[in-house]
mmCIF file with all atom_site columns, C-alpha atoms in Angstrom:
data_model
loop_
_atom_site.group_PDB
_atom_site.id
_atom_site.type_symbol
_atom_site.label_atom_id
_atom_site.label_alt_id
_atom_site.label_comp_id
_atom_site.label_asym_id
_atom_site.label_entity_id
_atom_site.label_seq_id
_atom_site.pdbx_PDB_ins_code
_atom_site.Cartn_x
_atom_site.Cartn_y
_atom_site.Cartn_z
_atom_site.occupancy
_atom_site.B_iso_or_equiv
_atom_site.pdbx_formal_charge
_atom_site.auth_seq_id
_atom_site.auth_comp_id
_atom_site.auth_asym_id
_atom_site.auth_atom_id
_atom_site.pdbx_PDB_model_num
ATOM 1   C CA . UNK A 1 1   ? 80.750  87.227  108.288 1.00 71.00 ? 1   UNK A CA 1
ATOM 2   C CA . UNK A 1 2   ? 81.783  84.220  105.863 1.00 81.00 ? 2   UNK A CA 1
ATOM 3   C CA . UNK A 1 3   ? 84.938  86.118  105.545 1.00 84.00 ? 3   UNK A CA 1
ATOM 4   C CA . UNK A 1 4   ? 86.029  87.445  109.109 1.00 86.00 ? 4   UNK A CA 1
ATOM 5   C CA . UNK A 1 5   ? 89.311  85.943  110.097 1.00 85.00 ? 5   UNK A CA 1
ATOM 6   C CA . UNK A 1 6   ? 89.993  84.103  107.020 1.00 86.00 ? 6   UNK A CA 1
ATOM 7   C CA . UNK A 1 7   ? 93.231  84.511  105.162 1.00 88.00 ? 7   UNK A CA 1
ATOM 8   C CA . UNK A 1 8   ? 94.656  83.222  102.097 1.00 87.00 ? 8   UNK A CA 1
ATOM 9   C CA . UNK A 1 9   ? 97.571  82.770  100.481 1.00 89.00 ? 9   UNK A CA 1
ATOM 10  C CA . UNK A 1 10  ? 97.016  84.183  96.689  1.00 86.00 ? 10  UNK A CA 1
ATOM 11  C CA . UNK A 1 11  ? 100.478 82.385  95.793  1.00 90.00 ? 11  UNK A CA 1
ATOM 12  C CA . UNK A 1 12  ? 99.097  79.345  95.192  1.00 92.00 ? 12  UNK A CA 1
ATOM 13  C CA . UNK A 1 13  ? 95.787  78.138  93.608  1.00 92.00 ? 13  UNK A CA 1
ATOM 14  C CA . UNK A 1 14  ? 93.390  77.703  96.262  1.00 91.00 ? 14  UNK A CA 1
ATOM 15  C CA . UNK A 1 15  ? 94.380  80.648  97.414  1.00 90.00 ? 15  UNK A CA 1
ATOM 16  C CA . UNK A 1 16  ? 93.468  82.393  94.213  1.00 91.00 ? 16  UNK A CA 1
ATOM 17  C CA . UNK A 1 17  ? 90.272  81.023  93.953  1.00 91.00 ? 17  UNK A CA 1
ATOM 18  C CA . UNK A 1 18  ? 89.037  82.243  97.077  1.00 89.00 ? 18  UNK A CA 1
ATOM 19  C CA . UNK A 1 19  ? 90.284  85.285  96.711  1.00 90.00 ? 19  UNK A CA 1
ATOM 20  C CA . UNK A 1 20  ? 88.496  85.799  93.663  1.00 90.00 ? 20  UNK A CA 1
ATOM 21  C CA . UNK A 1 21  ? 85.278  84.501  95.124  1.00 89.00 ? 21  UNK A CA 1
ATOM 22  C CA . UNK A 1 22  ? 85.533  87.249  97.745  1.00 90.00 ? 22  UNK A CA 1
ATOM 23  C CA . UNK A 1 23  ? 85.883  90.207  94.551  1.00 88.00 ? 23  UNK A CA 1
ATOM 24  C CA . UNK A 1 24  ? 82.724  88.638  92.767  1.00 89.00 ? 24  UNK A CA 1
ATOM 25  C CA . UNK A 1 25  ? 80.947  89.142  96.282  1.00 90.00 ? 25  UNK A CA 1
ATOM 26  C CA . UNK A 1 26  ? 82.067  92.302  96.939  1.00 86.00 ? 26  UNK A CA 1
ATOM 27  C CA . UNK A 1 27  ? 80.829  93.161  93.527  1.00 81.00 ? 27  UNK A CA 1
ATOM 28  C CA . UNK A 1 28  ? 77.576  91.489  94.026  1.00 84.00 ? 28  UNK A CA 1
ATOM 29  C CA . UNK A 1 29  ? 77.416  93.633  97.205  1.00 84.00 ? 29  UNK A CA 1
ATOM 30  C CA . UNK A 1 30  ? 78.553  96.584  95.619  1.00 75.00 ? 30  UNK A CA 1
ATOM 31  C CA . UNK A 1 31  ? 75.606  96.355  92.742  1.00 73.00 ? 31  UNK A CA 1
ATOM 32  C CA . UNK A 1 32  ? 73.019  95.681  95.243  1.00 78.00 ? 32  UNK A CA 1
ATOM 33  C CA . UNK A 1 33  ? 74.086  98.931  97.608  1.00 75.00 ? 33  UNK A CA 1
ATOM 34  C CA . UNK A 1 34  ? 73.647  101.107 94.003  1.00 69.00 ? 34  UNK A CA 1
ATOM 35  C CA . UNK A 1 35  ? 69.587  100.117 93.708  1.00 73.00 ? 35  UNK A CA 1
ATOM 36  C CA . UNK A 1 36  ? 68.662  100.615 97.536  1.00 75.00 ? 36  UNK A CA 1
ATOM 37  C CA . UNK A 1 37  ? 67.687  103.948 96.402  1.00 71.00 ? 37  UNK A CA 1
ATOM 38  C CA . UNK A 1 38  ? 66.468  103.239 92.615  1.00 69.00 ? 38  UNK A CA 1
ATOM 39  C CA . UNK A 1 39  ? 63.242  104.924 91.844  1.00 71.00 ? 39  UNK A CA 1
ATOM 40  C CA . UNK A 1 40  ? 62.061  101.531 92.049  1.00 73.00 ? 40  UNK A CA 1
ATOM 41  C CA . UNK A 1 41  ? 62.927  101.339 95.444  1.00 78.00 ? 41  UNK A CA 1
ATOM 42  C CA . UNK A 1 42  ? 60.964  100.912 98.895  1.00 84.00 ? 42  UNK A CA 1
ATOM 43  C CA . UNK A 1 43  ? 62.916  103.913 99.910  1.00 83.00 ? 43  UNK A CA 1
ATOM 44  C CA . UNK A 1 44  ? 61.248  105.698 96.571  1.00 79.00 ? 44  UNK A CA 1
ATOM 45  C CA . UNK A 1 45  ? 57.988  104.591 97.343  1.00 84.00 ? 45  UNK A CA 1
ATOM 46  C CA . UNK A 1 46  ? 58.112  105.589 100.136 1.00 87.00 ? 46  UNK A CA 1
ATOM 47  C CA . UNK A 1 47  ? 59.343  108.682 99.993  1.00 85.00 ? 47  UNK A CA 1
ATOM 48  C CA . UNK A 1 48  ? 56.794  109.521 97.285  1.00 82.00 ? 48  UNK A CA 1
ATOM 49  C CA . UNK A 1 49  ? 54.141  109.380 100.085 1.00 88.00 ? 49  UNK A CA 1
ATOM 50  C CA . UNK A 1 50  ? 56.211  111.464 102.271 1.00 91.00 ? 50  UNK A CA 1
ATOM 51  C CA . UNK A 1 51  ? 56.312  114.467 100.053 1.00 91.00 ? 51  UNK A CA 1
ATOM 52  C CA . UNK A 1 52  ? 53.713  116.855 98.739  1.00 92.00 ? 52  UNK A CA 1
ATOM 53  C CA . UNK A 1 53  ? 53.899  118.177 95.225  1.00 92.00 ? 53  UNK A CA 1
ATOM 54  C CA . UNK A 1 54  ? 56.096  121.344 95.988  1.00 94.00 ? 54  UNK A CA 1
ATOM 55  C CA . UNK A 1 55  ? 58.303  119.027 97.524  1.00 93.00 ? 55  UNK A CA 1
ATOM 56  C CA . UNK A 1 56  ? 58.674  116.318 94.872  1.00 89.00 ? 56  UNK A CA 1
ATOM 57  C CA . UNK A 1 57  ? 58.912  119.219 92.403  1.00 92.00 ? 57  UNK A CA 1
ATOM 58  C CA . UNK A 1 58  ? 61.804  120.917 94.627  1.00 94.00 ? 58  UNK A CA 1
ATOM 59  C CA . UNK A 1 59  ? 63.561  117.716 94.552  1.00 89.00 ? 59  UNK A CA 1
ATOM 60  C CA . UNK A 1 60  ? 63.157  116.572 91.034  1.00 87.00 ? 60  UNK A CA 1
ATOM 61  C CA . UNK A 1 61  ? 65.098  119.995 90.228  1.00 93.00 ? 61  UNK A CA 1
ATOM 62  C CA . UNK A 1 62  ? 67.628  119.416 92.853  1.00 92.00 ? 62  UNK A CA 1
ATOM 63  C CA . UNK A 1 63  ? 68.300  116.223 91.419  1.00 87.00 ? 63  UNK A CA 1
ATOM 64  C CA . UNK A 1 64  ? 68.232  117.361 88.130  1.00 89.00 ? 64  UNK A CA 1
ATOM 65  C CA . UNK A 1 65  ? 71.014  120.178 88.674  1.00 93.00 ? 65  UNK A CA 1
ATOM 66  C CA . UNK A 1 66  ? 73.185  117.847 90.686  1.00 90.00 ? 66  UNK A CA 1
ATOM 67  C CA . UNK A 1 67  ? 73.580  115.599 87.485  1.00 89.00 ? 67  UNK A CA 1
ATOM 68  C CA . UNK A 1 68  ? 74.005  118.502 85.270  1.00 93.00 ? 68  UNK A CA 1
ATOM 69  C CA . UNK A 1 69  ? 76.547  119.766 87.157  1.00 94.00 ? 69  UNK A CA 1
ATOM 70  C CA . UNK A 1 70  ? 78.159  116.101 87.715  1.00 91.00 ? 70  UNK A CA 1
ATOM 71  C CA . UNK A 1 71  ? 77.842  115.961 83.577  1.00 94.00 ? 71  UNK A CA 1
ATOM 72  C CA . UNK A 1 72  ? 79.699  119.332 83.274  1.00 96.00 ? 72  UNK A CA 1
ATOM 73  C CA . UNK A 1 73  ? 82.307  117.684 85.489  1.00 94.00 ? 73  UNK A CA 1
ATOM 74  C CA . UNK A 1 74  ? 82.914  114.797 83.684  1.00 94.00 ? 74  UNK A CA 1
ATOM 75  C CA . UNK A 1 75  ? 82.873  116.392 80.268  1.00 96.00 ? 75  UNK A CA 1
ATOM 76  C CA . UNK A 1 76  ? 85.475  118.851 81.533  1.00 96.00 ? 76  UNK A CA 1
ATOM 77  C CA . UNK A 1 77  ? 87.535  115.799 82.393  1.00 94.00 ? 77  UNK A CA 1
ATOM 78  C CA . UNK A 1 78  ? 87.416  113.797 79.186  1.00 94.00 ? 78  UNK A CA 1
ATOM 79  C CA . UNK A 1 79  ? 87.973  117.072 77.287  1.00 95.00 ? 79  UNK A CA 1
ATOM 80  C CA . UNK A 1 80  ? 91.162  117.936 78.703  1.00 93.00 ? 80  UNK A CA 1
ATOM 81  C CA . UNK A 1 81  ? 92.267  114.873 77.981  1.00 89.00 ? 81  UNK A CA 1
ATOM 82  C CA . UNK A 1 82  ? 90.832  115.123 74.415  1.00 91.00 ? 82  UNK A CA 1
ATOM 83  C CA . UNK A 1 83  ? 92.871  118.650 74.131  1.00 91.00 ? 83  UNK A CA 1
ATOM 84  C CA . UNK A 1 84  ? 96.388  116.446 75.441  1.00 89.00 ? 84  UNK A CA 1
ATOM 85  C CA . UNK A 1 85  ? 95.450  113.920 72.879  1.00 87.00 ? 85  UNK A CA 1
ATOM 86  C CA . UNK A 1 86  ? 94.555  115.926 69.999  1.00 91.00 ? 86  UNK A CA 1
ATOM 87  C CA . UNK A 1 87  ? 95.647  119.492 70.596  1.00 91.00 ? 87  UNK A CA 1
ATOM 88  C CA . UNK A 1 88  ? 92.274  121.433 69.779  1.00 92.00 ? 88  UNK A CA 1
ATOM 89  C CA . UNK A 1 89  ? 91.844  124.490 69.051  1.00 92.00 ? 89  UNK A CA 1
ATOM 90  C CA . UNK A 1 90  ? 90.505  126.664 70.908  1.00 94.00 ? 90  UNK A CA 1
ATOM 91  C CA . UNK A 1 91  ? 86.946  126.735 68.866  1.00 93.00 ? 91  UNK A CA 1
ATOM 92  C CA . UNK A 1 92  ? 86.922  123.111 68.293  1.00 94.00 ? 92  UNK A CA 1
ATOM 93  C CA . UNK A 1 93  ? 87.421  122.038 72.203  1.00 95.00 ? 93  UNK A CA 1
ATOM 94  C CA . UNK A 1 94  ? 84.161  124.338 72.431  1.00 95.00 ? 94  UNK A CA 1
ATOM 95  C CA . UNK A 1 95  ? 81.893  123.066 70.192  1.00 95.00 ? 95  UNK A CA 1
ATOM 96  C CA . UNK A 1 96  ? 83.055  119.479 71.263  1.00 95.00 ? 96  UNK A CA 1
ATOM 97  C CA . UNK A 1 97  ? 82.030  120.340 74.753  1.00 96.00 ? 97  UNK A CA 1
ATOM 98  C CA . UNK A 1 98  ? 78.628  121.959 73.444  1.00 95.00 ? 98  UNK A CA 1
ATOM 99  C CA . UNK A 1 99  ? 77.651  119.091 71.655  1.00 94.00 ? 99  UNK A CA 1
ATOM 100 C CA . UNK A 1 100 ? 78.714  116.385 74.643  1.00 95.00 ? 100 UNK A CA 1
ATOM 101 C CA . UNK A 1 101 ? 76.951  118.904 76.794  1.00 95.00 ? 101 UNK A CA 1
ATOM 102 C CA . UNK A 1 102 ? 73.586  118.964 74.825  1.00 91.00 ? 102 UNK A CA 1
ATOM 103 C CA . UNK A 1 103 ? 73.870  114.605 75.880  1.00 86.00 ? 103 UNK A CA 1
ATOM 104 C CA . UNK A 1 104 ? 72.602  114.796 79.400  1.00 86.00 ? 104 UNK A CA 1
ATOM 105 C CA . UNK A 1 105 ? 73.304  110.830 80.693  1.00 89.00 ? 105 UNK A CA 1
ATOM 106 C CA . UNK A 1 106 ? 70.919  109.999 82.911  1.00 86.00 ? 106 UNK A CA 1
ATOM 107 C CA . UNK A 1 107 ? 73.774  109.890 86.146  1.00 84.00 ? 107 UNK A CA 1
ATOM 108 C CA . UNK A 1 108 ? 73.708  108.040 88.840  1.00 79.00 ? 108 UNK A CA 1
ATOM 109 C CA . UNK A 1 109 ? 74.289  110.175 91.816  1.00 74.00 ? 109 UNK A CA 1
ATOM 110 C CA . UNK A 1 110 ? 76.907  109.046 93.916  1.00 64.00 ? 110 UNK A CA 1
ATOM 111 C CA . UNK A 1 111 ? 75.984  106.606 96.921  1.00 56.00 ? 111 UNK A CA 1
ATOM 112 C CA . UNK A 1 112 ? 77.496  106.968 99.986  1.00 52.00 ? 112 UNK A CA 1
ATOM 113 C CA . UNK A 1 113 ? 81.131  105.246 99.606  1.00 54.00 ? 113 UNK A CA 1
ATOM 114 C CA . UNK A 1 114 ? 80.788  104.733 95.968  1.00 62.00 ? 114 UNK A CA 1
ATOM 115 C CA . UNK A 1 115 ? 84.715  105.322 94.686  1.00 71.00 ? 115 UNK A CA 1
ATOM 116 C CA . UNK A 1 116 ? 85.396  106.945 91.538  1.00 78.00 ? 116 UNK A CA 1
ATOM 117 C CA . UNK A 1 117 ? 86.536  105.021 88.633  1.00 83.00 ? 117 UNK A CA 1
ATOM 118 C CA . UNK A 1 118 ? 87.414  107.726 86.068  1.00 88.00 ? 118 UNK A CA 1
ATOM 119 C CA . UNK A 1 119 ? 88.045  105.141 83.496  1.00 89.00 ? 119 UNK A CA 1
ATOM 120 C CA . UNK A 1 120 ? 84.495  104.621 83.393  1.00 88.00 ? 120 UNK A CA 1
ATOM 121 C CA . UNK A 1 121 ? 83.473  108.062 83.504  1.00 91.00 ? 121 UNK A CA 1
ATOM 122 C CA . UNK A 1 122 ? 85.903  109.018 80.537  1.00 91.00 ? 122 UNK A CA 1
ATOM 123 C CA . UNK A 1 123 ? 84.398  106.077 78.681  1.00 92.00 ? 123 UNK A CA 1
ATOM 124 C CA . UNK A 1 124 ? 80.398  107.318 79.584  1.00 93.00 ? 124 UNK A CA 1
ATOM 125 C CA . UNK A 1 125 ? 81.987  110.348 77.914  1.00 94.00 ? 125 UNK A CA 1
ATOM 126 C CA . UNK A 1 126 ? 83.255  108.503 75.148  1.00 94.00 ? 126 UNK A CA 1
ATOM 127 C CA . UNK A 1 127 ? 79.797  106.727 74.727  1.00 93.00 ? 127 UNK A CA 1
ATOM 128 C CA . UNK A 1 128 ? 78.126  110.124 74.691  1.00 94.00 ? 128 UNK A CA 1
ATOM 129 C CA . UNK A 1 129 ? 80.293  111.393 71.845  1.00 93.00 ? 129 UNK A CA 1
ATOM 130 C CA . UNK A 1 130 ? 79.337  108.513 69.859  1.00 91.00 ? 130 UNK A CA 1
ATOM 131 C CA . UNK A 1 131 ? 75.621  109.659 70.536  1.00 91.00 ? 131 UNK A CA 1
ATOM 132 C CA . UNK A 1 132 ? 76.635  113.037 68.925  1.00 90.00 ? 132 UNK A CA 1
ATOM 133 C CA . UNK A 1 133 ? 75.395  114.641 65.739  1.00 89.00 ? 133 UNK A CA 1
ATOM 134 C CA . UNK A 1 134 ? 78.154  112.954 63.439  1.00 87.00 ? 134 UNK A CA 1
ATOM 135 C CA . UNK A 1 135 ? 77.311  115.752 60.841  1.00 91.00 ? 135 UNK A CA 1
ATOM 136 C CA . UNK A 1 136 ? 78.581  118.290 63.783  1.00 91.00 ? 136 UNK A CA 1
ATOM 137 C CA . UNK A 1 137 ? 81.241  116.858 65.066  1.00 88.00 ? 137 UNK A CA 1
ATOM 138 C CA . UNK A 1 138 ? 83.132  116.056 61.097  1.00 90.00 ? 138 UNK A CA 1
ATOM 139 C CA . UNK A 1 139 ? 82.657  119.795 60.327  1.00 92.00 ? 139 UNK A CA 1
ATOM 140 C CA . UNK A 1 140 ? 84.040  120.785 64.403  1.00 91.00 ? 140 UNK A CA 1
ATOM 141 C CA . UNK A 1 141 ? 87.577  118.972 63.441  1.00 92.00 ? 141 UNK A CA 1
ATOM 142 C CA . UNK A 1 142 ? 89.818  118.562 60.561  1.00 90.00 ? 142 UNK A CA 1
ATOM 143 C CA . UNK A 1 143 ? 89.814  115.237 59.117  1.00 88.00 ? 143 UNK A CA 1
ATOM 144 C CA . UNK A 1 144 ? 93.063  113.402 60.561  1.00 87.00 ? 144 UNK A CA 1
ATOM 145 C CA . UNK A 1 145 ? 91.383  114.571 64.456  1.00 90.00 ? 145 UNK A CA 1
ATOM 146 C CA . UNK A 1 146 ? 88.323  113.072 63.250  1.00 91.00 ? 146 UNK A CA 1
ATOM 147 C CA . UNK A 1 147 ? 89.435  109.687 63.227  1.00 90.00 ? 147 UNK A CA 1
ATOM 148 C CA . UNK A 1 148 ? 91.099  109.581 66.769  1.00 90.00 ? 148 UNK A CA 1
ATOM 149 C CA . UNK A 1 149 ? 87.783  111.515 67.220  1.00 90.00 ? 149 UNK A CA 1
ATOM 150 C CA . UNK A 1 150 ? 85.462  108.458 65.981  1.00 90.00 ? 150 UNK A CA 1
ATOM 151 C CA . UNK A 1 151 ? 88.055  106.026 67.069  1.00 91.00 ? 151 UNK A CA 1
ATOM 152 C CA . UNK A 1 152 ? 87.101  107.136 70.660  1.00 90.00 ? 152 UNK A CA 1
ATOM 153 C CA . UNK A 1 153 ? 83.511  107.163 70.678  1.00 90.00 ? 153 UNK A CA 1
ATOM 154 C CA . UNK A 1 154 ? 83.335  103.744 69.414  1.00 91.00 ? 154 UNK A CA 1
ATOM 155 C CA . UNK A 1 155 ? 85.281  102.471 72.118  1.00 91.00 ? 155 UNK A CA 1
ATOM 156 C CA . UNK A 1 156 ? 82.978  104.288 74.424  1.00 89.00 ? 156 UNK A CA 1
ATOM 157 C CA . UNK A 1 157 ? 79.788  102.952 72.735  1.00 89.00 ? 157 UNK A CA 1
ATOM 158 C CA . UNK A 1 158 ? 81.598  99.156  72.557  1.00 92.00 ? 158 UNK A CA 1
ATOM 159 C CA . UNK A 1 159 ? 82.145  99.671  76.524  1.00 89.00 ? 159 UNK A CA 1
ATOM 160 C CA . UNK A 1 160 ? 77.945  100.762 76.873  1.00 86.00 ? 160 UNK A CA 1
ATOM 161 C CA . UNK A 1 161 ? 77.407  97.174  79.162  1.00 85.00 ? 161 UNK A CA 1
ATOM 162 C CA . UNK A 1 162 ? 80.652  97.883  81.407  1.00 86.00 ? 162 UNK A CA 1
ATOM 163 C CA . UNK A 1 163 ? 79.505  101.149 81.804  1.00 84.00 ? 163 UNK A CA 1
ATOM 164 C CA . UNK A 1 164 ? 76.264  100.234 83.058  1.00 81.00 ? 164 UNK A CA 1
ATOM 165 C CA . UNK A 1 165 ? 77.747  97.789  85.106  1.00 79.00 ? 165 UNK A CA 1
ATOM 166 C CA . UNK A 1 166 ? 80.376  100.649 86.797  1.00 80.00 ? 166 UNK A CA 1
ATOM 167 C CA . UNK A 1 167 ? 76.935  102.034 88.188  1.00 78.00 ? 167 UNK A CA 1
ATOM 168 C CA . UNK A 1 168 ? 77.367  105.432 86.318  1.00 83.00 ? 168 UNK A CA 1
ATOM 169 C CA . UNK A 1 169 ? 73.941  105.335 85.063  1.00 83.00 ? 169 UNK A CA 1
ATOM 170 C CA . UNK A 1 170 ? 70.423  105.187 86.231  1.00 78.00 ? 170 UNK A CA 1
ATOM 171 C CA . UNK A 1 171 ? 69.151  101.574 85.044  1.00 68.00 ? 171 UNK A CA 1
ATOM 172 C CA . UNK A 1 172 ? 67.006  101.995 81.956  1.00 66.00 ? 172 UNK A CA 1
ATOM 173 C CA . UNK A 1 173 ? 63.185  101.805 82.398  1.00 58.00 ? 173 UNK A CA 1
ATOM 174 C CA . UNK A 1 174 ? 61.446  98.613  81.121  1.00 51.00 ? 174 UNK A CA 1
#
């Protein structure tokens, strides 16, 4: 309500300064919507109470083939853009994608009116390929592909904490 009716001009300074006040609530908002449904949640709790064992079971394995599938998604994504960038062969666009698909993330599911940022979700890609067995990937490409290969995956493992932040990824237990 702080914010109904209120306009600014973003010319001048003031004007910016509110403006960006507004984005870091909106992202403050944003990040709290993500954990309403956390396993740490009340609505986890609770719904652990709700459900017998065939039930959680049934669900864990829903849940569990919705990220897969989500993974296999993104993967495809990132590797057509691989094959643009590095024009792969045939055999080494598959073993790429086996070896990024043996990383299951642990994925966020998407919340309701969650946008997609596919910059993030090429770079969780790009953090998963730095996860890969290096010994399989160097023998999967010739050695010029390699680089632009490693190149990437350390800008997706350097990009880990924006990641996390983007809400792509189940927060880690502690």
């Amino acid at each position: 309500l702080a914010y109904t009716g209120v306009s600014v001009n973003i010319r001048d300074r003031e004007g910016q300064q509110k403006w960006n006040r507004f984005q870091q609530d909106v992202q403050r908002c944003r990040r709290r919507l993500l954990t309403l449904f956390d396993e740490s949640s009340l609505f986890a709790a609770a719904l652990a109470t709700v459900l017998d064992d065939g039930q959680r079971e049934a669900l864990a394995t829903e849940i569990a083939a919705r990220r897969s599938f989500r993974w296999q998604a993104l993967v495809a994504s990132a590797m057509l853009r691989l094959d643009d960038a590095l024009a792969l062969s045939q055999a080494q666009h598959d073993e790429i994608e086996r070896l990024l698909l043996g990383r299951d993330p642990p994925l966020r599911l998407d919340p309701p009116g969650r946008q997609r940022n596919e910059q993030a979700e090429q770079m969780l890609v790009f953090m998963q390929l730095a996860e890969v067995d290096q010994a399989a990937l160097t023998a999967a490409v010739d050695p010029d592909r390699w680089k632009t290969l490693l190149t990437l995956a350390n800008q997706g493992r350097s990009m880990r904490s924006w990641i996390e932040g983007q809400g792509l990824l189940e927060p880690r237990r502690k």
